[in-house]
PDB file of C-alpha atoms and ligand atoms in Angstrom:
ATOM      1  CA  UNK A  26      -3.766  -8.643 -18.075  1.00  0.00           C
ATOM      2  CA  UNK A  27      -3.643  -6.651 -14.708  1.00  0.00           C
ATOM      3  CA  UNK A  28      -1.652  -3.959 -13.324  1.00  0.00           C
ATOM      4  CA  UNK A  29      -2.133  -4.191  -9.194  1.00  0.00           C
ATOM      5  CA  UNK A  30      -1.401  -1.118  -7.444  1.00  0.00           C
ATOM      6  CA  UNK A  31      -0.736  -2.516  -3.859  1.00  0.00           C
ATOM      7  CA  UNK A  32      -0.090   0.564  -1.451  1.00  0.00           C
ATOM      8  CA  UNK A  33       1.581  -1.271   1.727  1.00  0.00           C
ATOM      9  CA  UNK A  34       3.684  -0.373   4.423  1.00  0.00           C
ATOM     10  CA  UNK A  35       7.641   0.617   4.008  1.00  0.00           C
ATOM     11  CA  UNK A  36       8.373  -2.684   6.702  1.00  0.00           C
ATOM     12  CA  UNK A  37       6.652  -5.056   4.814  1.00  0.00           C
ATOM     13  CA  UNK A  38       7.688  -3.987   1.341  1.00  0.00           C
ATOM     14  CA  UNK A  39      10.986  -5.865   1.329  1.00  0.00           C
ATOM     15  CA  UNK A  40       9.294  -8.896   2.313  1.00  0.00           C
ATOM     16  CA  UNK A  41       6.708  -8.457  -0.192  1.00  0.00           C
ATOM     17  CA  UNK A  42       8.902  -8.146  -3.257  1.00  0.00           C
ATOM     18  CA  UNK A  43      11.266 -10.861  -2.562  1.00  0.00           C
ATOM     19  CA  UNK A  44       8.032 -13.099  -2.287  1.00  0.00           C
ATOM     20  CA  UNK A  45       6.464 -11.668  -5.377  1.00  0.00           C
ATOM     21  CA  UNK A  46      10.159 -12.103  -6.914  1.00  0.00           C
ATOM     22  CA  UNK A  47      10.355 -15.578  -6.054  1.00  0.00           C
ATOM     23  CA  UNK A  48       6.841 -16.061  -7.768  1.00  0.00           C
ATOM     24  CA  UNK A  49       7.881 -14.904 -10.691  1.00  0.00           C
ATOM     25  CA  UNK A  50       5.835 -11.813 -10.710  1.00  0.00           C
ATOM     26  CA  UNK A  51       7.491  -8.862 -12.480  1.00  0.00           C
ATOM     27  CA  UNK A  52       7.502  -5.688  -9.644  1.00  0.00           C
ATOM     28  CA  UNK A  53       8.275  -2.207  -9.513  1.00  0.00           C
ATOM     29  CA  UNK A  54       8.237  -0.352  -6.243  1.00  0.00           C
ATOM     30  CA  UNK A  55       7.802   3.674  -5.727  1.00  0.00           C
ATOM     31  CA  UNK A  56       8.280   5.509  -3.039  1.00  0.00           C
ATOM     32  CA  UNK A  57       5.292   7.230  -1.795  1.00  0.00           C
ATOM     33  CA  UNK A  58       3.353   9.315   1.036  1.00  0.00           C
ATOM     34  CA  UNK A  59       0.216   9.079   2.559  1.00  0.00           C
ATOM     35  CA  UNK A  60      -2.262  11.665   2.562  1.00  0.00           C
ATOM     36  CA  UNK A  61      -3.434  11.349   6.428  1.00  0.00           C
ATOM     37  CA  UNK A  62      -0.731   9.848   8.131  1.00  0.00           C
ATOM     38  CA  UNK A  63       2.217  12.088   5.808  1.00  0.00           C
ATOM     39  CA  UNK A  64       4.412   9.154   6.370  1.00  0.00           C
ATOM     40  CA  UNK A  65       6.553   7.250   3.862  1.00  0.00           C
ATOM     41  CA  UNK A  66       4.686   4.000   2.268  1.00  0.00           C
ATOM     42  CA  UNK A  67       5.379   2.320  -0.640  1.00  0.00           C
ATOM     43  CA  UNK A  68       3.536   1.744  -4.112  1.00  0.00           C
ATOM     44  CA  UNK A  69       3.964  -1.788  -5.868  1.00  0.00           C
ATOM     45  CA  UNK A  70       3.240  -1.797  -9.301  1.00  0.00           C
ATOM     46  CA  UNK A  71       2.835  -5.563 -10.341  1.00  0.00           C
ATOM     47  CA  UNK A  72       1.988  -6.677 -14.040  1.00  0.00           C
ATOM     48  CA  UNK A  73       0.306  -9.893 -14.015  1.00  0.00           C
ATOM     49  CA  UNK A  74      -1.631 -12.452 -16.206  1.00  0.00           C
ATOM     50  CA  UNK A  75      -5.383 -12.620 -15.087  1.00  0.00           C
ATOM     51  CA  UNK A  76      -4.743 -16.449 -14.257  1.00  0.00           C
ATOM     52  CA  UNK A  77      -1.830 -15.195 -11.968  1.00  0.00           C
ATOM     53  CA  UNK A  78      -3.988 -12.547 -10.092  1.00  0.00           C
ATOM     54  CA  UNK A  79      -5.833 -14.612  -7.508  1.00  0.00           C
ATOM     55  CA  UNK A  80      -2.122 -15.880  -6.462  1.00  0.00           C
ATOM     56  CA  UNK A  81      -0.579 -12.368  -6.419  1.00  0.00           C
ATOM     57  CA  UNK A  82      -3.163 -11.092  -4.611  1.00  0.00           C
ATOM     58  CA  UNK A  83      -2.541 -14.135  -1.863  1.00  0.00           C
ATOM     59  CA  UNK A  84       0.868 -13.424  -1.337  1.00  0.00           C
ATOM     60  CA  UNK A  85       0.334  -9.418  -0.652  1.00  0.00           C
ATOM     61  CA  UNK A  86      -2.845 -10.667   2.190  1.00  0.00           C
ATOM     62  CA  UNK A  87       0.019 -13.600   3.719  1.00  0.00           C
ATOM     63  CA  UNK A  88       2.867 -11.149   3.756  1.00  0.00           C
ATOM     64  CA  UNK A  89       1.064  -7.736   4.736  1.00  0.00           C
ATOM     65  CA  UNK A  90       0.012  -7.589   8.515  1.00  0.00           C
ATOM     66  CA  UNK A  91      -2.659  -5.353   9.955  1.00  0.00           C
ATOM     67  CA  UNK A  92      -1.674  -3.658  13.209  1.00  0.00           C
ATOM     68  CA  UNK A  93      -2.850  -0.199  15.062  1.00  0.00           C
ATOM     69  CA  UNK A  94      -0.214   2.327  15.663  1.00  0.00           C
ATOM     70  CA  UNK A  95      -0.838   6.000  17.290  1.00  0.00           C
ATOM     71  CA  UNK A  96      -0.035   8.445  15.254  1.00  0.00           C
ATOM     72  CA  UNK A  97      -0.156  12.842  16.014  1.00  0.00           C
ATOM     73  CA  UNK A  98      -3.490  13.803  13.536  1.00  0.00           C
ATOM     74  CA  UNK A  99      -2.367  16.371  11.155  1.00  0.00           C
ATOM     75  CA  UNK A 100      -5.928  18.455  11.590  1.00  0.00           C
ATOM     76  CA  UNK A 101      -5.363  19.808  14.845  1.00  0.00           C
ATOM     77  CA  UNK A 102      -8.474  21.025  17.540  1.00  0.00           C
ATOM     78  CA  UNK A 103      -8.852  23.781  19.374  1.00  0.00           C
ATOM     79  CA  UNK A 104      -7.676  23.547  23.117  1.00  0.00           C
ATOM     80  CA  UNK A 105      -8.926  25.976  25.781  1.00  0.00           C
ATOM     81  CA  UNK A 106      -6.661  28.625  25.391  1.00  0.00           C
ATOM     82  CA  UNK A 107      -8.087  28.806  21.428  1.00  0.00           C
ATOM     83  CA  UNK A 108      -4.314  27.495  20.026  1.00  0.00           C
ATOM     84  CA  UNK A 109      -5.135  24.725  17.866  1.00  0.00           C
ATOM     85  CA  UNK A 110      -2.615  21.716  18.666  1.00  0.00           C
ATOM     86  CA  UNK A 111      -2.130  18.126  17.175  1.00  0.00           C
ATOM     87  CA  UNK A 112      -3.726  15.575  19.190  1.00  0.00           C
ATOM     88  CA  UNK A 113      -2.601  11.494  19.048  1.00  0.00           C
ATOM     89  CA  UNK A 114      -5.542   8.836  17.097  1.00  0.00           C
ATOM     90  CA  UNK A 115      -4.774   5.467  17.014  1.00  0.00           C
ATOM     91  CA  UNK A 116      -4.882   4.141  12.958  1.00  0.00           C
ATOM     92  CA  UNK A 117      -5.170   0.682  12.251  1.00  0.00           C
ATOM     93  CA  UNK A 118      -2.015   0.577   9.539  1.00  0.00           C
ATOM     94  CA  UNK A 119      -0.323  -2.585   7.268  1.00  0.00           C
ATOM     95  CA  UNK A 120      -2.593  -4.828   5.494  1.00  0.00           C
ATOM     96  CA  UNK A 121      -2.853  -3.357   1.747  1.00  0.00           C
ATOM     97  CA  UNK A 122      -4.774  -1.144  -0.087  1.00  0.00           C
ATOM     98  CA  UNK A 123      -5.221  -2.575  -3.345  1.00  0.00           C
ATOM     99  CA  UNK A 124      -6.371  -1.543  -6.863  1.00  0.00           C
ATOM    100  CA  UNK A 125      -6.663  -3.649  -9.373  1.00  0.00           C
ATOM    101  CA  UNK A 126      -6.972  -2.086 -13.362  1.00  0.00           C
ATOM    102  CA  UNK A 127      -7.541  -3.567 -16.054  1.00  0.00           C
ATOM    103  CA  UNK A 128      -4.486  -3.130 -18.545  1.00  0.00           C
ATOM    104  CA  UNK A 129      -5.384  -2.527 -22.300  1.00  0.00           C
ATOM    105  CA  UNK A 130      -1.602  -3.076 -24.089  1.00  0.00           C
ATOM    106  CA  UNK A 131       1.200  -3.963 -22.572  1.00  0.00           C
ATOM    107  CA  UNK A 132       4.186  -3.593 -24.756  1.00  0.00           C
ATOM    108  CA  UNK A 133       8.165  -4.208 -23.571  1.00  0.00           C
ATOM    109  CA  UNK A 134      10.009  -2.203 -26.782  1.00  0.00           C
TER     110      UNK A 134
HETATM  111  P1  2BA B 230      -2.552   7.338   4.764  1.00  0.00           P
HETATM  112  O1  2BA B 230      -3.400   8.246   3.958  1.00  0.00           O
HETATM  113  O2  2BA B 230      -1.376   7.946   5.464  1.00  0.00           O
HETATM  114  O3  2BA B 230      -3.504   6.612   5.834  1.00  0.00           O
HETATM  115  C1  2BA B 230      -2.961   5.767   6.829  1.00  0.00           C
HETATM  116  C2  2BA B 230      -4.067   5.133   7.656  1.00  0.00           C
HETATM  117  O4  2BA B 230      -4.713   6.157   8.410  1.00  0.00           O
HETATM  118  C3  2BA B 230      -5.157   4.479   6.839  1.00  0.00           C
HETATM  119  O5  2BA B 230      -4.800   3.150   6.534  1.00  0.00           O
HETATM  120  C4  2BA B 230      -6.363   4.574   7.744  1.00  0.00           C
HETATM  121  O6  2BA B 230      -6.366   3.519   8.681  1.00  0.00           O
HETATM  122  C5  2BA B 230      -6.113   5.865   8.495  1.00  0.00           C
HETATM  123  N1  2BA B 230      -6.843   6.983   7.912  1.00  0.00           N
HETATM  124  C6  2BA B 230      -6.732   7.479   6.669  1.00  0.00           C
HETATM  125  N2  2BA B 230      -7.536   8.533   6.490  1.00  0.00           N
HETATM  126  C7  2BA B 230      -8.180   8.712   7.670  1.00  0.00           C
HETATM  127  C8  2BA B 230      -9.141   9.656   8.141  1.00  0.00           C
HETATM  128  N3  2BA B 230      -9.607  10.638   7.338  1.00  0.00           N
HETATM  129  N4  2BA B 230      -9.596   9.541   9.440  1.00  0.00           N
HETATM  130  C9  2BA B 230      -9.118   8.563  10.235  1.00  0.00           C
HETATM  131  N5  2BA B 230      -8.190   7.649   9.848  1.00  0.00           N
HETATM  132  C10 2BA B 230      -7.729   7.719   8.586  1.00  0.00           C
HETATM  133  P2  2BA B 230      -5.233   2.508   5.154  1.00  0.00           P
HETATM  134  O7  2BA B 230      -6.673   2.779   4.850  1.00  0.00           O
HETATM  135  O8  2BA B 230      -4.789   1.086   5.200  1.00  0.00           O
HETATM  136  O9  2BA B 230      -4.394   3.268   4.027  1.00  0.00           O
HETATM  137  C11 2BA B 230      -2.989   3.118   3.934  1.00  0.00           C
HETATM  138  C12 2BA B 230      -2.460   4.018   2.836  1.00  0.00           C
HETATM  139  O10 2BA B 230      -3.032   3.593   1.596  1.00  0.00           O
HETATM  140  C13 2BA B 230      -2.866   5.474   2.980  1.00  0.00           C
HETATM  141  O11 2BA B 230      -1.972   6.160   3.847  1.00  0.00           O
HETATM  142  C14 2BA B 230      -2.755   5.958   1.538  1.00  0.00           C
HETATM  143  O12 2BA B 230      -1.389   6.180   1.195  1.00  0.00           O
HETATM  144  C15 2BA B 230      -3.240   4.737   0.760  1.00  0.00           C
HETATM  145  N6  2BA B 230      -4.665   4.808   0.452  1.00  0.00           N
HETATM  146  C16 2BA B 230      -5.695   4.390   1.234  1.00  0.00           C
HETATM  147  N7  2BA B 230      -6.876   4.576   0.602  1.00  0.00           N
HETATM  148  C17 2BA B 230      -6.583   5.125  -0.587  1.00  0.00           C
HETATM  149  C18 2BA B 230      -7.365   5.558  -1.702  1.00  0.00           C
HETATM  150  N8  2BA B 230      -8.729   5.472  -1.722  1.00  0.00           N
HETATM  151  N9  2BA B 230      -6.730   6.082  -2.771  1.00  0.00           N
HETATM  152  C19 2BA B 230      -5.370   6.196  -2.789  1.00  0.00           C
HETATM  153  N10 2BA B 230      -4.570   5.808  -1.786  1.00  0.00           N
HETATM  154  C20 2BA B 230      -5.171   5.278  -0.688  1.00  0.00           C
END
């Protein structure tokens, strides 16, 4: 067995779990931050059988889009008066960031 830890965004999580519902796939979703960005994101733990992986894994990649979005950086520079202030990067954001750990006993008491 696996436990995927699939960190996606907040606008694609509702999509996500209804699909992974639908599957059959057993999910539990946390609310969670991101280090750079220190926006809201969402953590999906997902249980699965190792045979079952490969088709979890297809349905985050279908449902989970990749797009850029501008964001204010959170490590500011210097300007020329010597005041450090935030300054807009553009992020690429969506798609997934996936783990995927091996699960040694997985009990339901
Ligand atoms: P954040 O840490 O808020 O990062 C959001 C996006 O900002 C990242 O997207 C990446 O495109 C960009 N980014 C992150 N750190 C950067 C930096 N030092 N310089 C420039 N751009 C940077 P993703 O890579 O798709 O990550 C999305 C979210 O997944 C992350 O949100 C974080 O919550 C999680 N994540 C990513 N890698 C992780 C890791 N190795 N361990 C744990 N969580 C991770």
């Amino acid at each position: 067995m696996k436990l995927i830890i699939a960190v996606v965004q907040d606008e694609d999580s509702q999509k996500l779990i209804s699909r992974l519902m639908k599957a059959g796939y057993g999910v539990t979703k946390l609310a969670t931050t991101g280090g750079f960005l220190r926006a809201g994101n969402t953590t999906l733990l997902i249980g699965v059988d190792n045979e079952r992986l490969e088709n979890a894994m297809g349905i985050i990649e279908n449902v989970c889009k990749s797009r850029k979005q501008v964001a204010t950086s959170p490590t500011p520079m210097a300007g020329a008066t010597g005041m450090y202030v935030p300054y807009p990067v553009e992020v690429t954001v969506g798609g997934a960031t996936v783990f995927v750990v091996n699960v040694e006993e997985f009990r339901k008491i």
